[in-house]
Coordinates of C-alpha atoms in Angstrom, one line a residue:
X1185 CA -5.6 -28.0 -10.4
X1186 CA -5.7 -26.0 -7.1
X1187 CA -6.8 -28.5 -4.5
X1188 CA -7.3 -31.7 -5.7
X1189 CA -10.7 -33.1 -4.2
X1190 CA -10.1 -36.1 -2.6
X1191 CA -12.7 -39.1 -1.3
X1192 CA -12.3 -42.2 0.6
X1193 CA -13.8 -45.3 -0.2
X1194 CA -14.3 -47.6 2.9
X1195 CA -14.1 -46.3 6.1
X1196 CA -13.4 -49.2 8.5
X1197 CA -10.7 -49.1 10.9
X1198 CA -8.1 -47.8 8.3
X1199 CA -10.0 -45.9 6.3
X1200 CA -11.8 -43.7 8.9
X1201 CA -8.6 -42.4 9.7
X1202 CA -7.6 -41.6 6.0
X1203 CA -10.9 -39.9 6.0
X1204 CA -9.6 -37.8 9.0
X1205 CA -6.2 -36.7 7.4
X1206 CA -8.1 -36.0 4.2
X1207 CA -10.1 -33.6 5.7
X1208 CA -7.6 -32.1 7.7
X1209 CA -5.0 -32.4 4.6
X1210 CA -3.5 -28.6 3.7
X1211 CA -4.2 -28.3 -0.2
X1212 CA -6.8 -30.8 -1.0
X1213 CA -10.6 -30.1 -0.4
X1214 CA -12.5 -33.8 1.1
X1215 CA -14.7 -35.2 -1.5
X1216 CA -16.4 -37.4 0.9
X1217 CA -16.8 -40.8 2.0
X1218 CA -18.7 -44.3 0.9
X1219 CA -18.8 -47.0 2.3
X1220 CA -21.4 -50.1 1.9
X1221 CA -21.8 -50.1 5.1
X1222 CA -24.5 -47.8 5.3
X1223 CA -25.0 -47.4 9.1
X1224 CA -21.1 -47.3 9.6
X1225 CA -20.6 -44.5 7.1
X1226 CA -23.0 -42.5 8.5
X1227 CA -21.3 -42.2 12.2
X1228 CA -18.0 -41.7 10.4
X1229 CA -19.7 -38.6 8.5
X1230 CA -21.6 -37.5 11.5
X1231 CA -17.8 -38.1 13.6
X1232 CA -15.7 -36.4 11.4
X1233 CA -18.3 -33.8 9.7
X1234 CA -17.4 -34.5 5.8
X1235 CA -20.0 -35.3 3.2
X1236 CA -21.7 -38.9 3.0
X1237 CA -21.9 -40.0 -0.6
X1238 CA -25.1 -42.5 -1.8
X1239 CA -22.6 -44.2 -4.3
X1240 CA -19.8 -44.9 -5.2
X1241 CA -20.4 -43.3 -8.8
X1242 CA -21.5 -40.2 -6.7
X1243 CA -18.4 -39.8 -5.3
X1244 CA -16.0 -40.8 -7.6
X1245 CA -18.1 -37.9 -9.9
X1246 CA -16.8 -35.4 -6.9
X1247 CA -13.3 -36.7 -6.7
X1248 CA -10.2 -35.8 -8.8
X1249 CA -8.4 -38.9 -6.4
X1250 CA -9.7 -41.2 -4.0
X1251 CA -8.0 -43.4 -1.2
X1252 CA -9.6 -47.2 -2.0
X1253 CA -9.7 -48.9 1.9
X1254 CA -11.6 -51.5 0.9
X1255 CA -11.1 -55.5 2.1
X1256 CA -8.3 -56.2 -0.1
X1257 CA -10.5 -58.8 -2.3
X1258 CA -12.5 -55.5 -3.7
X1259 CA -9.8 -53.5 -4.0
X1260 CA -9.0 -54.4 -7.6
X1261 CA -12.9 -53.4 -8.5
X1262 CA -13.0 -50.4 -6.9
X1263 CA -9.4 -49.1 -8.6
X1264 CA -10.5 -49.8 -11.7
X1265 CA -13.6 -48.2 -11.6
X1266 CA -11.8 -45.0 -10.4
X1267 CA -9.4 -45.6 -13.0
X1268 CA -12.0 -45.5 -16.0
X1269 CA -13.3 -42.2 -14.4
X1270 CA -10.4 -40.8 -14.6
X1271 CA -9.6 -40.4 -10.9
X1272 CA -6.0 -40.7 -9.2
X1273 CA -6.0 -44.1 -7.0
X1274 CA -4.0 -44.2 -3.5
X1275 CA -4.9 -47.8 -2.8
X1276 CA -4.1 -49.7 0.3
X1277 CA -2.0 -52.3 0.9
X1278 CA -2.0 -55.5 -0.1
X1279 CA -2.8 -54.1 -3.5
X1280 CA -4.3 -57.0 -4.5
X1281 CA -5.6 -60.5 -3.4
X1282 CA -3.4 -61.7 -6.3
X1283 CA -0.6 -60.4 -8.6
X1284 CA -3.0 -60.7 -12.0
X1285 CA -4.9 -58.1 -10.7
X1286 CA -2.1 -55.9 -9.6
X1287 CA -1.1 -56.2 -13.4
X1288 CA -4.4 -55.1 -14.5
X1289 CA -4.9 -52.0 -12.3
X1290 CA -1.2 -50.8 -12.8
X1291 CA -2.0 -51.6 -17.2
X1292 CA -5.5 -49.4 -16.7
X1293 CA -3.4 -46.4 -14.6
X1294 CA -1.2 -46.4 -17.5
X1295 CA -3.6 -46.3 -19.9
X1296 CA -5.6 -43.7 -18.4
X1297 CA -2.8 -41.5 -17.1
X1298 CA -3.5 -41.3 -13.8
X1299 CA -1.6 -41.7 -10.5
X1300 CA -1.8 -45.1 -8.6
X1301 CA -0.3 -45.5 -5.6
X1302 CA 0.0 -47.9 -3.1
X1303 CA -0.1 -47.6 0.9
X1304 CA 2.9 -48.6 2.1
X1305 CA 2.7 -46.5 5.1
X1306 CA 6.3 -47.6 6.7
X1307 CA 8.3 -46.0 3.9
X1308 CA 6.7 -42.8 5.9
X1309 CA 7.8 -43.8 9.6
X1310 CA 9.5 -40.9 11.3
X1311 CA 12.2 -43.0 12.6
X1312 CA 13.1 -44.4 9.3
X1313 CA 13.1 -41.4 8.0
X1314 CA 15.4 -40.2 10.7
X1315 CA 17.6 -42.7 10.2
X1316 CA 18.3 -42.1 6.4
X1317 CA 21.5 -40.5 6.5
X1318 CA 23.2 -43.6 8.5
X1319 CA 21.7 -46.3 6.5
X1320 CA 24.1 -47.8 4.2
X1321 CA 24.4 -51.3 2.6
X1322 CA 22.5 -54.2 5.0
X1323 CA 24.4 -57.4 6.0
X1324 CA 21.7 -58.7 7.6
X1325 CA 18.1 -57.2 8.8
X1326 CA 16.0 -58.5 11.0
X1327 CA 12.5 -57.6 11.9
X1328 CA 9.1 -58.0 14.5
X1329 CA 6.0 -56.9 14.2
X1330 CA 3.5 -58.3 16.5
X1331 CA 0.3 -57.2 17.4
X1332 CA -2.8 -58.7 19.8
X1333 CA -5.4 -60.4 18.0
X1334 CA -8.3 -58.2 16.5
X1335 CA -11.1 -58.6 13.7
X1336 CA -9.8 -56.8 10.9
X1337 CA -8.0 -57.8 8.3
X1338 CA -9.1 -61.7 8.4
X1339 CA -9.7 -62.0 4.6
X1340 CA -6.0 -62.3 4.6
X1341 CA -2.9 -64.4 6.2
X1342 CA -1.1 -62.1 8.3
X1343 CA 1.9 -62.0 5.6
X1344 CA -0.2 -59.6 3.4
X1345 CA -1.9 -58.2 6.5
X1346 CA 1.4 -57.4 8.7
X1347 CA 4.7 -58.7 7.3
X1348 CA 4.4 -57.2 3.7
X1349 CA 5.4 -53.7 5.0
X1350 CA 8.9 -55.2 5.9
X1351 CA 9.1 -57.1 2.8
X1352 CA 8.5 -53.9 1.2
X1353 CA 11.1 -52.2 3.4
X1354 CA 13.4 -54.5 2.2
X1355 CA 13.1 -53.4 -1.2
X1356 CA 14.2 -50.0 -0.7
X1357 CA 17.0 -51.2 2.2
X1358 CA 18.1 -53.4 0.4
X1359 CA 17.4 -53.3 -3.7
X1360 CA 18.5 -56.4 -4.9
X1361 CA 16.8 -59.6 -6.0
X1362 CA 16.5 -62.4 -3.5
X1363 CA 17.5 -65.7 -4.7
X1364 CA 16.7 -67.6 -1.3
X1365 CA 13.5 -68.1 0.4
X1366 CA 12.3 -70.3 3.4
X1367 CA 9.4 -69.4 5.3
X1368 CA 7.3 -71.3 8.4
X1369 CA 4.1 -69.8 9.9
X1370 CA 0.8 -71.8 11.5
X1371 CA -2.8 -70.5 11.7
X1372 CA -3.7 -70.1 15.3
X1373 CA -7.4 -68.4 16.1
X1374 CA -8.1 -67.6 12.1
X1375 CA -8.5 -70.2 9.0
X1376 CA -5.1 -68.1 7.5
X1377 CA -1.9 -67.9 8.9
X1378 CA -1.9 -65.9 12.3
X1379 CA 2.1 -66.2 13.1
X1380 CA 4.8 -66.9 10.4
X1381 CA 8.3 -66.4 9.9
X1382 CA 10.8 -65.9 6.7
X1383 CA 14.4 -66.3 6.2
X1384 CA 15.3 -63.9 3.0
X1385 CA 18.9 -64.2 0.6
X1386 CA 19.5 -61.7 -1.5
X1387 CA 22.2 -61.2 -4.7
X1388 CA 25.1 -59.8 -3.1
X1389 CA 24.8 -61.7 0.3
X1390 CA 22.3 -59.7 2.5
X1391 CA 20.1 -62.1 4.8
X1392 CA 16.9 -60.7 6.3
X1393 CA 14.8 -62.2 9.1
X1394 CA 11.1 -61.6 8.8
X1395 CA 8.8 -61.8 11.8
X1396 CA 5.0 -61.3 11.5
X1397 CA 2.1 -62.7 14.3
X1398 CA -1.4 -60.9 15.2
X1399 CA -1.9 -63.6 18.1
X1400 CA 0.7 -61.5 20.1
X1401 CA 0.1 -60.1 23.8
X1402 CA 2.1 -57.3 23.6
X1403 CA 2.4 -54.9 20.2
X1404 CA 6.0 -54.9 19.1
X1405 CA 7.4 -53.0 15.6
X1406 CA 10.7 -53.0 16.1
X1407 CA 13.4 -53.3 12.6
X1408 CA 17.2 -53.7 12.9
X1409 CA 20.2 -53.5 10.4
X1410 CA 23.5 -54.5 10.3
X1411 CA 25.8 -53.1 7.8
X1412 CA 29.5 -52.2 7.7
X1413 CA 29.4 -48.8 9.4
X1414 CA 27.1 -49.9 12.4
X1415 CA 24.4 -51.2 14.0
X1416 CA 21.0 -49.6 13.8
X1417 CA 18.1 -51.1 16.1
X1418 CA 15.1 -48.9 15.4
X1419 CA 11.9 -49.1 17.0
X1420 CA 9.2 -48.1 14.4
X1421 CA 6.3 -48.0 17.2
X1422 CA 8.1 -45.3 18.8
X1423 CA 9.6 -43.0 16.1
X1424 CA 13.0 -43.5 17.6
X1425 CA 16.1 -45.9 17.7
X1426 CA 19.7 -45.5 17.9
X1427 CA 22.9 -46.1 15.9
X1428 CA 25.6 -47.8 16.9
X1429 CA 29.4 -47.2 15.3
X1430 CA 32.8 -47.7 16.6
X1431 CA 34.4 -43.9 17.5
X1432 CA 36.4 -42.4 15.1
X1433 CA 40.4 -43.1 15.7
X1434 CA 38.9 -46.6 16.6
X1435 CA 40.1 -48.9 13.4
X1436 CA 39.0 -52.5 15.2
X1437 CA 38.4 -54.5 18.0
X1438 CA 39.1 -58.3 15.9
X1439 CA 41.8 -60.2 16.9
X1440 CA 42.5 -62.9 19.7
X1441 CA 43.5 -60.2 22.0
X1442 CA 42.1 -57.4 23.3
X1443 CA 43.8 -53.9 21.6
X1444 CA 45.9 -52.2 24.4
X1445 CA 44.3 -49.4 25.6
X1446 CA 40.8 -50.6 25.1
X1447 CA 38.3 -51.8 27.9
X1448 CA 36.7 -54.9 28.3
X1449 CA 32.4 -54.6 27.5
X1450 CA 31.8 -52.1 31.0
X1451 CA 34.1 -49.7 29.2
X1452 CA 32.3 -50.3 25.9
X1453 CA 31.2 -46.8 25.1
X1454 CA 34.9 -45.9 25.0
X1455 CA 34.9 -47.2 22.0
X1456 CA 31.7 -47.1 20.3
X1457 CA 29.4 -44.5 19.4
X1458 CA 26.1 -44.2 20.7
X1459 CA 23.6 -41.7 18.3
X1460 CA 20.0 -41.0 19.2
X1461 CA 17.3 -41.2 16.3
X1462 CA 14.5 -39.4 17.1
X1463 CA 12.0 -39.0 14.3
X1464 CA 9.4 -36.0 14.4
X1465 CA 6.3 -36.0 15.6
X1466 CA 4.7 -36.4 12.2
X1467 CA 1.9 -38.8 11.2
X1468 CA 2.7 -41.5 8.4
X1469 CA -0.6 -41.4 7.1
X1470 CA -0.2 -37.8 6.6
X1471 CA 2.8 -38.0 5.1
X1472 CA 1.8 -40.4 2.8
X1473 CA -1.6 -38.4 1.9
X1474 CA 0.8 -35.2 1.8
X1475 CA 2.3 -37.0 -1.1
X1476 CA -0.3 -38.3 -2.7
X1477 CA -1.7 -35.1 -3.1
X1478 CA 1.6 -34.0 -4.7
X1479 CA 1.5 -36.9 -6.9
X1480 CA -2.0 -35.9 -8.3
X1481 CA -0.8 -32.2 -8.2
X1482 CA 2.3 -33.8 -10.6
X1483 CA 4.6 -31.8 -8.1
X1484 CA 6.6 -35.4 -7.7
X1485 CA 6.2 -38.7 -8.4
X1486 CA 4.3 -41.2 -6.6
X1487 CA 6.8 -42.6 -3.8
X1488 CA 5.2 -45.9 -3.9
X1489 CA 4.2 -46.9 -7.4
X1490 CA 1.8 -49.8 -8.4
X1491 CA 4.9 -51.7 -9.8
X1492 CA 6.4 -51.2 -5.9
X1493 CA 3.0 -52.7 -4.5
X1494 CA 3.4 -55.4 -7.3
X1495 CA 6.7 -56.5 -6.0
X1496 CA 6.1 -56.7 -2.6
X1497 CA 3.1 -58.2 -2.9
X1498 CA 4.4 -60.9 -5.3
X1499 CA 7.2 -61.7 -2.9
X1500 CA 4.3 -62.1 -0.2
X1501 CA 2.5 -64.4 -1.6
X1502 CA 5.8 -66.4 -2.5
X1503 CA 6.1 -66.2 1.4
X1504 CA 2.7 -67.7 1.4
X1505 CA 2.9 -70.1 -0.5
X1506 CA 5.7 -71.9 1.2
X1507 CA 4.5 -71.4 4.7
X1508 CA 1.4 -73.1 2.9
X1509 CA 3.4 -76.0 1.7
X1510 CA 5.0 -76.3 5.7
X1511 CA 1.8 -76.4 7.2
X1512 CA 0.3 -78.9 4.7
X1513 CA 3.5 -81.0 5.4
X1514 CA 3.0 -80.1 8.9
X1515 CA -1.0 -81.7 9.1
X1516 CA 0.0 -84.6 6.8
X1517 CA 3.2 -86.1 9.0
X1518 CA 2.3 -88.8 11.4
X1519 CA 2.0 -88.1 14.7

């Protein structure tokens, strides 16, 4: 295969730009675009200049892969239909409304052979990515991602819609099992959970603070981590942060007293290291198309596999469920 052909299926306000980056995508020829929305995927075609498919069999008949940006309750119909044409599936995140139907589109792509991937676009943050060769073990992490109220995304709470891409941060940060969750969150101006909060042990010790609201005035995605070496506040909005490590020749700064020779907090750089992250000026999505394509092209494997959708989106819901049981407890006390 030279350049795989590559569709998208759904163009709202996620999709439409996936539909941009495939076009523009070096090594992969656009397939197209379908949406049911007739109307909408008609401006998107006349917008971006790429073929409008009828149907979905059309262009799944034109595609050797296809990016599924769906509402996350069709997603699982849509993969498998791909999936018994033989076509590669990036599909968005939340994989699924439900982790059943995560098991059954990662059992199809097996049986089929074909690649399924899952949009975890933060794995493909520049300033993550700048940041690699200072992260070591966490001690504790702690993240916020807040964004102003808009209407996308309502078929889900906004743990599947906003906080599962630091739950699935966590798995490569951290990459142990939790054994503690508790988790608060109340609906606000949808029927789901608009703001919610989750407090996450893992084996070994690590604690992670979770932070997710879409009823926020200002946008915030900001992800820090403590480990042994340092101190790393990045700010994923941005594609920048900074590391923070005591000098070298600098052993401690415990004790009751201060170390002679040592300032007090004015002379604080004197001691510790300040290093600028500054991530490139690449796009996640492209990155994670860019390797896609690679995956279909079986240059590498898929960097975010079904079975790393699964798991994030199982822990999710696990979130979920006990904000749930919080907010039922919540409406049932007595005033």
């Amino acid at each position: 295969m030279d350049a795989p052909s590559i569709g998208v299926v759904g163009v709202g306000s996620l999709g439409r730009h996936h539909a941009r980056v495939v076009r523009d995508l070096a090594g992969v020829a656009c397939a197209g675009i379908y949406d049911t929305d007739e109307e909408r995927c008609g401006a998107v075609g006349s917008e971006l200049g790429v073929r409008v498919s009828p149907s979905l069999e059309v262009l799944l008949e034109a595609s050797d892969a296809v990016v599924v940006a769906v509402p996350t309750l069709a997603h699982e119909t849509v993969a498998l239909q791909a999936i018994r044409d033989g076509v590669h599936v990036l599909v968005e995140k939340p994989m699924a409304p439900d982790v059943a139907a995560a098991d059954r589109m990662i059992a199809a792509a097996r049986r089929s052979g074909v690649v399924l991937q899952v949009g975890h676009v933060e794995r493909f943050n520049p300033a993550l990515v700048a940041a690699r060769p200072y992260l070591e073990r966490p001690l504790f992490v702690e993240s916020h991602r807040l964004a102003p109220f808009t209407p996308r995304s309502l078929d889900v709470a906004v743990v599947l819609d906003l906080m599962i891409h630091d739950v699935d941060l966590l798995s490569i940060l951290v990459g142990r099992p939790v054994t503690e969750l508790a988790a608060t969150g109340v609906p606000v101006l949808t029927r789901h959970v608009d703001i919610a909060n989750a407090r996450l042990g893992f084996e070994g010790g690590t604690v992670a603070n979770l932070t997710a609201s879409r009823v926020s005035a200002t946008r915030v995605r900001k992800l820090r981590i403590w480990q042994r070496s340092g101190y790393l506040s990045l700010d994923m909005a941005a594609g920048r942060g900074e590391f923070y490590r005591l000098r070298d020749g600098v052993s401690g700064l415990d004790g009751p007293a201060r170390p002679q020779g040592v300032p007090g907090l004015a002379g604080l750089a004197s001691v510790v290291k300040r290093i600028q992250i500054v991530g490139d000026d690449s796009e996640p999505l492209a990155a994670e198309l860019a390797s896609f394509r690679d995956a279909v092209l079986g240059l590498a494997p898929p960097p975010v596999t079904g079975e790393d959708g699964r798991c994030a989106l199982e822990l999710s819901l696990a979130i979920e469920r006990q904000i749930e049981n919080h907010v039922a407890h919540t409406r049932s006390a007595p005033p």
